[in-house]
XYZ file of C-alpha atoms in Angstrom:
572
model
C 143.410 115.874 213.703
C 140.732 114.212 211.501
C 141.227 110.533 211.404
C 139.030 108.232 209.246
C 139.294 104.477 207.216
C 138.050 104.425 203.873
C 136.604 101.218 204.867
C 134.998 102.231 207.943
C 137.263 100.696 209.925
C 139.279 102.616 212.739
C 142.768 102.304 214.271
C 140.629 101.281 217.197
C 138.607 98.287 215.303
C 141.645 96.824 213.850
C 143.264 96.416 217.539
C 140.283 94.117 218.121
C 141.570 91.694 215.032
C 145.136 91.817 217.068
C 147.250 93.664 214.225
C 149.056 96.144 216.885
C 149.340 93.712 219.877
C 152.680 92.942 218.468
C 154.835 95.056 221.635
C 157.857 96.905 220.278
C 159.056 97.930 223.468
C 158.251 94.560 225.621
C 161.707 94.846 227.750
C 161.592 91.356 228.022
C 162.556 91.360 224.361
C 165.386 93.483 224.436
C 167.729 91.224 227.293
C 167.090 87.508 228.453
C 170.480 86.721 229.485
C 172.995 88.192 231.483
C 175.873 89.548 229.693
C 179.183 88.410 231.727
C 181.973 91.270 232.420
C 184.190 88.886 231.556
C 183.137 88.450 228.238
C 185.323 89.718 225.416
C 184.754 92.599 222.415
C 185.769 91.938 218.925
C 188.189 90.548 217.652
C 186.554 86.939 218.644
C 188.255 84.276 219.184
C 187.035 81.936 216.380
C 189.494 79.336 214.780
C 189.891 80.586 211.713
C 187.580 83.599 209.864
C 183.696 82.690 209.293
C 182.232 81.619 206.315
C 179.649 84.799 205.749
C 176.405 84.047 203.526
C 174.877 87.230 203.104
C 171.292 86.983 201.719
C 169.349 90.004 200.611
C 165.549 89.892 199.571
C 163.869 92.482 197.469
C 160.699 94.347 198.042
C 159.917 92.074 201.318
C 157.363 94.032 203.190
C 157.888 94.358 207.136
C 154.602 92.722 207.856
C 155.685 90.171 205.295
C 157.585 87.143 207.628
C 155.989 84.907 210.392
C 157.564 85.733 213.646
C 156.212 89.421 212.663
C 152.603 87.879 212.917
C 152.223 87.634 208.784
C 149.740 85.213 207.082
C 152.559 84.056 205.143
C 154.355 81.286 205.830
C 158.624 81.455 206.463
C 158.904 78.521 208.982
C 162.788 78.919 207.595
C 163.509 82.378 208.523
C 161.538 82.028 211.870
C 163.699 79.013 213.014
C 166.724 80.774 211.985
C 165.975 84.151 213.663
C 164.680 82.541 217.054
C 167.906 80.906 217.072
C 169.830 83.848 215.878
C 169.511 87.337 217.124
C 166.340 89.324 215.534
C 166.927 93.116 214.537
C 164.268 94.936 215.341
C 165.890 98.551 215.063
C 167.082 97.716 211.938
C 167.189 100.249 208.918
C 167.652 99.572 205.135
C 167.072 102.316 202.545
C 163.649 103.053 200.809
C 164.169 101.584 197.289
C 166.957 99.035 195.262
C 169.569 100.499 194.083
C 170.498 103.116 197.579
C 170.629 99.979 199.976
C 172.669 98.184 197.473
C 175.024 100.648 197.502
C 175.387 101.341 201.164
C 175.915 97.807 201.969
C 178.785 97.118 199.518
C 179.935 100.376 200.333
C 179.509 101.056 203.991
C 179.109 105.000 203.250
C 175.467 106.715 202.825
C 174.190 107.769 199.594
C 175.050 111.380 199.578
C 178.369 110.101 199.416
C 178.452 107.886 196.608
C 176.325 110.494 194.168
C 173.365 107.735 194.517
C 170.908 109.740 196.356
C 168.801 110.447 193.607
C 166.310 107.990 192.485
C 167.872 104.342 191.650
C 170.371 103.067 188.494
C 168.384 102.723 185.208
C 168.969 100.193 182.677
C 170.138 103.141 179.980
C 171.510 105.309 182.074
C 175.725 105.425 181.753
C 176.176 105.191 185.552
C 177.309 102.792 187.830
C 178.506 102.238 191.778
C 181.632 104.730 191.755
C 184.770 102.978 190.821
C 186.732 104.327 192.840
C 184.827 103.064 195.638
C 186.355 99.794 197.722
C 183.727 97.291 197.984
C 182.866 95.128 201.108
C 184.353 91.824 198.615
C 187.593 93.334 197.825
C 188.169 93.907 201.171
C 187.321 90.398 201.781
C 189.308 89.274 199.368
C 192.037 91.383 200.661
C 191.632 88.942 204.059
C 191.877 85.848 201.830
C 188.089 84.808 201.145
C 186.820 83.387 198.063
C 183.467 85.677 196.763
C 180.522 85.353 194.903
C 177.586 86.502 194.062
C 174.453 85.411 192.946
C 171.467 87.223 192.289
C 170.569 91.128 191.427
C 173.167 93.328 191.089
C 170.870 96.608 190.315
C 174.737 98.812 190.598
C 174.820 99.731 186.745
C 176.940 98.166 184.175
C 176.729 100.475 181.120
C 180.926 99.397 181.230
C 182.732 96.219 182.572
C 184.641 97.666 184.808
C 181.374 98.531 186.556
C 179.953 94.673 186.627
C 180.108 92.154 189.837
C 183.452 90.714 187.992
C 185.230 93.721 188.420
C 184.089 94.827 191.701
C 185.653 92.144 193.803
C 183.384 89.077 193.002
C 185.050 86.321 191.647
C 182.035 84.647 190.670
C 178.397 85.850 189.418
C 175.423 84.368 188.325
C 172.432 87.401 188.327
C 170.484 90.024 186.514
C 172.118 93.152 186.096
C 169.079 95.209 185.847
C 166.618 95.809 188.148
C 163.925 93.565 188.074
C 163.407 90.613 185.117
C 161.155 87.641 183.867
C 161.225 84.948 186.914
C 161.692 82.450 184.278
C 162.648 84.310 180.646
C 164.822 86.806 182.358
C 163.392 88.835 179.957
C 163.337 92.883 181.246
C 161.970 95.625 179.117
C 162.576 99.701 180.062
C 159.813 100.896 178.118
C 157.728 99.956 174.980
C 159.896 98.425 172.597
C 163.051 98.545 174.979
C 163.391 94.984 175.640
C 166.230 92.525 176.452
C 167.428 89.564 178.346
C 169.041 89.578 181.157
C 170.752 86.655 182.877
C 174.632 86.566 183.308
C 177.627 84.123 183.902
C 180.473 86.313 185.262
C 180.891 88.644 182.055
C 178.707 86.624 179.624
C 175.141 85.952 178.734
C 173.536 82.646 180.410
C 171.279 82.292 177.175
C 171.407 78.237 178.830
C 169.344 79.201 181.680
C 166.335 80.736 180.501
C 163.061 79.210 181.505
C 164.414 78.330 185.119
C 162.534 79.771 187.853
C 165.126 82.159 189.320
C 164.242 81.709 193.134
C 165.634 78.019 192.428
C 168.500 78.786 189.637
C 170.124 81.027 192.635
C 169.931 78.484 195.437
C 170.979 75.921 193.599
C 173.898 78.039 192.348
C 174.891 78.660 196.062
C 174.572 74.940 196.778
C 177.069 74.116 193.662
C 179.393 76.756 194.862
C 179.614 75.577 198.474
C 179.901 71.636 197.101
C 182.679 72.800 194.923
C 184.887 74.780 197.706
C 187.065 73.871 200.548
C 185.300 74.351 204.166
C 188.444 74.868 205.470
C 189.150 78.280 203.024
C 186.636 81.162 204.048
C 184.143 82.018 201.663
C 181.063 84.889 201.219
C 178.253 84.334 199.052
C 176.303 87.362 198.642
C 172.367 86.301 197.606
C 170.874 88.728 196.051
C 167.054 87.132 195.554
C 165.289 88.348 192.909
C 162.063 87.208 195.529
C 159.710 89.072 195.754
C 160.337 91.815 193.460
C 157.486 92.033 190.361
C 156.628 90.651 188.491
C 154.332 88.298 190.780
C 155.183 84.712 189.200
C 155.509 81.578 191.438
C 155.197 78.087 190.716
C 151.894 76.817 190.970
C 152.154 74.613 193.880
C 153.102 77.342 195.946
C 149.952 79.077 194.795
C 148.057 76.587 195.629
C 148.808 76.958 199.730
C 147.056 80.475 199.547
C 144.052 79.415 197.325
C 141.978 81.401 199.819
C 143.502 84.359 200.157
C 140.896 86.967 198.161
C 143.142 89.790 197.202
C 144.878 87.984 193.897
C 147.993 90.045 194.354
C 148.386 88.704 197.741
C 147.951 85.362 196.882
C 150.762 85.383 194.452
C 152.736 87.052 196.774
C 152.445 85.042 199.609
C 153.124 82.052 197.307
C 156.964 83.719 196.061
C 157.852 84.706 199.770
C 157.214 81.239 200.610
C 159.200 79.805 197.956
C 162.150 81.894 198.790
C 161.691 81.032 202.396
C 162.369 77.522 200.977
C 165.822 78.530 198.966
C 166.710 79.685 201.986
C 166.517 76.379 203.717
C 167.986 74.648 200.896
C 170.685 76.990 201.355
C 171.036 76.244 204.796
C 170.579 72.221 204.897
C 173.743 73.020 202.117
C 175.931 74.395 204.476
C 175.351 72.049 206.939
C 175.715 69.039 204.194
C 179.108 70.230 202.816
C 180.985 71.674 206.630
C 180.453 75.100 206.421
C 177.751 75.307 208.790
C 179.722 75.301 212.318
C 181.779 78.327 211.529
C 179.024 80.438 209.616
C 177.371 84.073 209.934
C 174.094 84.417 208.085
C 173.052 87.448 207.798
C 169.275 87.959 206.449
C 168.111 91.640 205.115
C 165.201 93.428 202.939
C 166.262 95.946 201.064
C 163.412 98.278 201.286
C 159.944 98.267 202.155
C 157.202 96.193 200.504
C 155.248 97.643 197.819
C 151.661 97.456 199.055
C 150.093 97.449 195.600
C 151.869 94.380 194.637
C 150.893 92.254 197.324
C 153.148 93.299 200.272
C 152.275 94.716 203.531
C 154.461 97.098 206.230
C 151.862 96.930 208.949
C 151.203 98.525 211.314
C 153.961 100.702 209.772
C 153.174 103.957 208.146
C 154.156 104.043 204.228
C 155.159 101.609 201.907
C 158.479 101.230 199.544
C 159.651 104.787 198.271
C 158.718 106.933 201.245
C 160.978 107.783 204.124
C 158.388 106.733 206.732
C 159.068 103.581 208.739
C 156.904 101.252 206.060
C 159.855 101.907 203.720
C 163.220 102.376 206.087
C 162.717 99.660 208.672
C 163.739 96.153 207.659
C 163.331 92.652 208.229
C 167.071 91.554 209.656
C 168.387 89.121 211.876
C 171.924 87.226 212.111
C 171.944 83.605 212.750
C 175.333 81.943 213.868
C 176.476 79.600 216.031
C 179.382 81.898 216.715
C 177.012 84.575 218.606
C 177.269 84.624 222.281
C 173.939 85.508 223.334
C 171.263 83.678 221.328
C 167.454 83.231 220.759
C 167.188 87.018 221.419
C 165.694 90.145 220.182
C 168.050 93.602 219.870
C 166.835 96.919 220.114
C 170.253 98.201 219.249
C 170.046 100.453 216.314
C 171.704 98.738 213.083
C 171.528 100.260 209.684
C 172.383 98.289 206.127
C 175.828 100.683 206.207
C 176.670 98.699 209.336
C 177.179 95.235 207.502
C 180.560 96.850 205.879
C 182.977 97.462 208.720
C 181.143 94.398 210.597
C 181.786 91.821 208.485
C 185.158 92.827 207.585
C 185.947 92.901 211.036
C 184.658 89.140 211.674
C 187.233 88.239 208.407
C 190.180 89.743 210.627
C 190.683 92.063 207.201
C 192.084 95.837 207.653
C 189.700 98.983 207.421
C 192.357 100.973 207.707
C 192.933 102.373 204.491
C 188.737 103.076 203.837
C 188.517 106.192 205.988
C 185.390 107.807 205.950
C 183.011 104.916 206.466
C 179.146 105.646 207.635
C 178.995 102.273 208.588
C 179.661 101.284 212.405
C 181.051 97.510 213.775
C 178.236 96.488 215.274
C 178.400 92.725 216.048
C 179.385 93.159 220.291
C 175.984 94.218 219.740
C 174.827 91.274 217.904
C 176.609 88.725 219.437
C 177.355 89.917 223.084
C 174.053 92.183 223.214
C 176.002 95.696 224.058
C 175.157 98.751 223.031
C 175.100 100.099 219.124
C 177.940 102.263 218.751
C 175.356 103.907 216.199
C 173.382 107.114 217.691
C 171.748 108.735 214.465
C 171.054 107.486 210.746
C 170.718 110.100 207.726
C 168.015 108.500 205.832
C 168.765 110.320 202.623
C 169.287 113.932 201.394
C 167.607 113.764 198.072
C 168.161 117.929 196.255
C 166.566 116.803 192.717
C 163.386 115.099 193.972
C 160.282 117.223 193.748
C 160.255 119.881 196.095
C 157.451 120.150 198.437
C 155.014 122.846 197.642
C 154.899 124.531 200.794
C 158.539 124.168 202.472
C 160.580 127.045 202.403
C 164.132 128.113 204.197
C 161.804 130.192 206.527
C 160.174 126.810 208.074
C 163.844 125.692 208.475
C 164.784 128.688 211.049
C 166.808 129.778 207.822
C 169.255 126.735 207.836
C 167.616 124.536 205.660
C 164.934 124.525 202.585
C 162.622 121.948 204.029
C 160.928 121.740 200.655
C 164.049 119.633 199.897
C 163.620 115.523 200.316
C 165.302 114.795 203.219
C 165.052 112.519 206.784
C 167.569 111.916 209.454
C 167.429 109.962 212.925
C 168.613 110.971 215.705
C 168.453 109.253 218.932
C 164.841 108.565 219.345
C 164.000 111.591 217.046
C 163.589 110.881 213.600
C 162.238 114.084 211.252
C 161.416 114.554 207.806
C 161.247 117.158 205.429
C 160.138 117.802 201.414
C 157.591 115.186 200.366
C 158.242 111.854 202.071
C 156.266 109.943 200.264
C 152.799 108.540 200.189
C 151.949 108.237 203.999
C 148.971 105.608 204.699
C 148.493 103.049 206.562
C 147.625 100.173 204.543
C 146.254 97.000 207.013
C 147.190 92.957 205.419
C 144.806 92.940 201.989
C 143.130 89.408 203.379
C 140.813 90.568 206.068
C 137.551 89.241 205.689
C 135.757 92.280 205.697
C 138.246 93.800 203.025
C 137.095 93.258 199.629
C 140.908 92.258 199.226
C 142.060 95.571 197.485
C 145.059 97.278 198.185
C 143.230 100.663 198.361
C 141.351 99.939 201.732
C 143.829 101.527 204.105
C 143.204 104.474 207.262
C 144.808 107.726 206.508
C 145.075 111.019 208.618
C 144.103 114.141 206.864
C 146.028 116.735 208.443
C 149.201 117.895 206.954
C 148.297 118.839 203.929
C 150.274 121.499 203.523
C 153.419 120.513 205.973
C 157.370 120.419 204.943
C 158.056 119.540 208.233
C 157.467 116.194 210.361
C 159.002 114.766 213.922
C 158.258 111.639 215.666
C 159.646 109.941 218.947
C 160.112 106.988 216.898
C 160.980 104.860 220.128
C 157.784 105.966 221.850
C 155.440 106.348 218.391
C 156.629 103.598 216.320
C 154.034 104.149 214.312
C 154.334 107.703 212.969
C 151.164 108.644 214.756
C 151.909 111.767 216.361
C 153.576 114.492 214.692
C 155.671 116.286 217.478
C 157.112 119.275 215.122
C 155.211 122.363 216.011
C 155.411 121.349 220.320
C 159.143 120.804 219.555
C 160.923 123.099 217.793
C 163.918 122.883 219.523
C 164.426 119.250 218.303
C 163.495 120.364 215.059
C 166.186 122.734 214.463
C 168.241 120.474 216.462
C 167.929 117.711 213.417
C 167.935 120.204 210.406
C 171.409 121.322 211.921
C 171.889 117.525 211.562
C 171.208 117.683 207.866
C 173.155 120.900 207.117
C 176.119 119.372 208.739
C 175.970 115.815 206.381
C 175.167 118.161 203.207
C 177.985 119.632 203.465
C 179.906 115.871 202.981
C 177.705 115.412 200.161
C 179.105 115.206 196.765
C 177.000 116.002 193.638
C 174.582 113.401 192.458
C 175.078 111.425 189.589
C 171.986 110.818 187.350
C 172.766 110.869 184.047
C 170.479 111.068 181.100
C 169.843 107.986 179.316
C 171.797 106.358 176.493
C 170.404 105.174 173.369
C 173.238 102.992 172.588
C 172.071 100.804 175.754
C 169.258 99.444 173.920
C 169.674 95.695 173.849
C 169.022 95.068 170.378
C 172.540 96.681 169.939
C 174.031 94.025 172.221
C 172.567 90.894 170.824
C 168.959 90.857 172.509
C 170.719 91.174 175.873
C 171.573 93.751 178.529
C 174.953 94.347 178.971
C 177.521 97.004 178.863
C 177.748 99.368 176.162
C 180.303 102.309 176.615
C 184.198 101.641 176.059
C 186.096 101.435 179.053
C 187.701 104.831 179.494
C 184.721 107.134 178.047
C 183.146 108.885 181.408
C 179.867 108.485 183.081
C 178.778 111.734 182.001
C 179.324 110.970 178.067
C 176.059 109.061 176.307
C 176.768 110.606 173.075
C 177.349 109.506 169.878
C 174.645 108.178 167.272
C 173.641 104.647 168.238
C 173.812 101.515 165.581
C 170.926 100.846 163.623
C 168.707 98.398 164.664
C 168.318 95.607 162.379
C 165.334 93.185 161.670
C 162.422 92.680 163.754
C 162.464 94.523 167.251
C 161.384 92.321 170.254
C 157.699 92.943 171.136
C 158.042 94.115 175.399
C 155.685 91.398 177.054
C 155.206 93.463 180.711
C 155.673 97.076 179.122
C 151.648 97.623 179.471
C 151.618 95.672 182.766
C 154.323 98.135 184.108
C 152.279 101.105 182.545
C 149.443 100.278 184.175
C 151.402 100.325 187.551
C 152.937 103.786 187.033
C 149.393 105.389 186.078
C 148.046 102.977 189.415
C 151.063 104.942 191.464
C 150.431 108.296 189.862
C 146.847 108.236 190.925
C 147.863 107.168 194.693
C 150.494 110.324 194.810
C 148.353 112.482 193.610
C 146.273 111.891 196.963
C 148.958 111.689 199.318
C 149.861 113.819 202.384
């Protein structure tokens, strides 16, 4: 196995600057307090059901928080964690729309039709409607929701939009990523539109606010405005620290020395939302809510390591099934959990959050059979074991098949030139392409010229299908185990033929002209009537009158796609 660094530095150099003396399996970590047999199980005994703030960041890298060693500073979301319980076998889904999903649904992709790609702004598709979200059921138990943030679940109809799917409030973008302060979002040269919304309307009133700010504040005004005695969830999805890279100066400012301009910028927007996040926080303190509160903190995928983030040591980066785009930054922070200021090893994926958080409202699960999702908070808050043994990562049948898998590499059970990765106990494999496989150290070392393209890479593999780690024992995704194992190999491909079977067909529909904004008033919003199908998108669209909007970030995101093109076309 040839290993080299394009900078000439090796796996072995970069232990001398300290970057892997972070110890995954210190057992110290995992237990620091004795768990008493006499200690109850769910249902806990609180008063009356917790207030649950669930806040979601976008495009946070692993590396990317301070009690994980970063450069960047989140004194918030250190406090809270070393007073909470840190996750540190947690999972989340590789890119926006598929963890979005998962949590509101509880069931993996393959059965919603979303394992293909994520939700485009044209596309007539949405989160299945005849799905039950996590805030219906919530409302079912009696809590007041809202959301605020990025929705990212389609909306080409209403009956697809927050509104309809068991919020009662929303303040967010609908699309996928926007202006921080026009909420301007164009898909494609010419394809431009605003997109900020109050419940079903457009918040034309709130442009030039810096969204990390418009959103806490929000969350402030909604907890000032509500009774601490009435349960309440607040789902916050940040825009932070999705691109575009835009921060106020003054948090700029802090990282004036960083080199690697990307970085900088970056480092300056996780900051800031570490500060919403205290805001938010010092709010539910100010107004009563605090006492009787579960926050729950998540990424939803890994960071994108040419726009400033960084998964290290992990292998990959946002879009790929290796551990730089599946593990997550979570931790819970309550004064309701039994056994704080502690790290869990228990195994936790973003499905989880569904059947544990309705549990905690006392609400009935009952009638949602079929959930992927597991209770997990005795594991949180007592520190027992995750009833969760295995994740399916994703089953993807319509992203590019790998040039060299065949059924014949899967023992004749499974085409491993199809997409796919499951976990299983401390096995995880991967088949198809995976996605580009580097490791890519922080971009601010001195002896880095501060670009993102100084990383170490191993060039075997080249013409693989097939991968297995120990993921407990090679966090890393050092040591490909497949060819000394094939016993686990056919073990976890049985795994996979077993969940495709459960899968339903994916829904990725071509996209719709009549979604162009200019149709809709120089705004995104929902274009189809209410009972036409996701599969329509016929039908000749309006003509577009007067001047069309000129895209400001269209060349900006072309550059990117060319930038990613280039660093696929060298991958593993």
């Amino acid at each position: 196995m040839a290993v080299y660094a394009l900078t000439g530095f090796s796996l072995v150099s970069l232990l001398s600057f300290g970057y892997l003396s972070w110890d995954w399996m210190k057992p110290g970590l995992v237990a620091d307090v004795a768990t008493s047999p006499m200690e109850k199980s769910l249902p806990p005994a609180f008063a009356r059901p917790p207030h649950i703030i669930f806040i979601l960041t976008d495009d946070q890298g692993y590396h990317d928080v301070g009690y994980h060693g970063s450069d960047i500073q989140t004194p918030t979301l250190d406090r809270l964690a070393a007073e909470g319980v840190k996750l540190e076998n947690y999972y989340i889904q590789p890119i926006c729309t598929p963890s979005r999903s998962q949590l509101i649904t509880g069931r993996y992709q393959i059965h919603t039709g979303l394992q293909h790609s994520i939700i485009r702004p044209r596309q007539p598709n949405c989160l299945p409607l005849d799905q039950v979200t996590l805030p219906q059921k919530l409302q079912e138990a009696g809590y007041s929701t809202h959301m605020v943030g990025k929705w990212h679940l389609g909306f080409y109809k209403k009956e697809c939009l927050p509104t309809r799917r068991g919020f009662d409030t929303f303040l967010g973008s609908l699309t996928g990523n926007v202006d921080y302060y026009t909420y301007d979002n164009c898909d494609g040269p010419g394809v431009c539109g605003y997109d900020l919304h109050e419940g079903e309307n457009v918040a034309w009133d709130q442009s030039g606010k810096y969204s990390t700010f418009l959103y806490a504040q929000r969350v402030s005004k909604i907890l000032a405005s509500h009774s601490p005695k009435e349960p309440i969830f607040i789902y916050v999805a940040f825009q932070a620290v999705h691109t575009p890279l835009q921060s106020p100066k003054e948090y700029i400012y802090r990282y004036r020395s960083m080199g690697n301009v990307a970085r900088r910028k970056y480092a300056a927007m996780v900051t800031c939302m570490d500060e919403a996040v205290k805001n938010i926080t010092w709010a539910l303190k100010k107004y009563g809510y605090y006492d009787n509160s579960v926050i729950v903190f998540s990424t939803d995928n890994g960071g994108q390591t040419f726009s400033g983030g960084s998964n290290w040591p992990l292998r990959g980066r946002k879009g790929t099934y290796w551990e730089g785009g599946v593990r997550g930054i979570g931790f819970v922070h309550s004064p309701l959990i039994k056994r704080k200021r502690r790290t869990s090893w228990a195994l936790v994926h973003i499905t989880d959050w569904y059947p544990t958080l309705v549990s905690l409202a006392r609400g009935n699960l009952s009638n949602v059979p079929g959930l992927d999702g597991y209770n997990v908070w005795p594991a949180i808050s007592e520190g027992k074991e995750s009833p969760r043994t295995e994740i399916l990562h994703n089953i993807d049948p319509l992203y590019n098949h790998a040039k060299y898998g065949s059924l014949e590499d899967g023992f004749g059970i499974w085409n491993t030139a199809v997409q796919a990765s499951i976990r299983v106990g401390e096995w995880k494999l991967l088949t198809g392409d995976p996605g580009y496989s580097d490791w890519i150290p922080p971009q601010t070392l001195t002896n880095f010229p501060g670009s993102w393209w100084n990383l170490e890479r191993l060039t075997d593999g080249l013409r693989k299908s097939v991968w297995l780690f120990n993921i407990t024992a090679d966090p890393y995704e050092r040591y490909d185990l497949s060819e000394q194992r094939p016993d686990v190999v056919r073990a976890l491909l049985t795994r996979l033929v077993h969940y495709n079977r459960t899968a339903i067909p994916v829904r990725y529909p071509a996209e719709n002209p009549r979604a162009h904004p200019d149709f809709n008033g120089g705004a995104w919003g929902p274009w189809a009537s209410e009972d036409e199908e996701w599969e329509g998108g016929g039908g000749d669209p309006p003509k577009i009158r007067g001047k069309k909007k000129k895209c400001k970030i269209c060349k900006l995101r072309s550059f990117f796609r060319k930038l990613n093109t280039r660093l696929m076309s060298n991958r593993i």
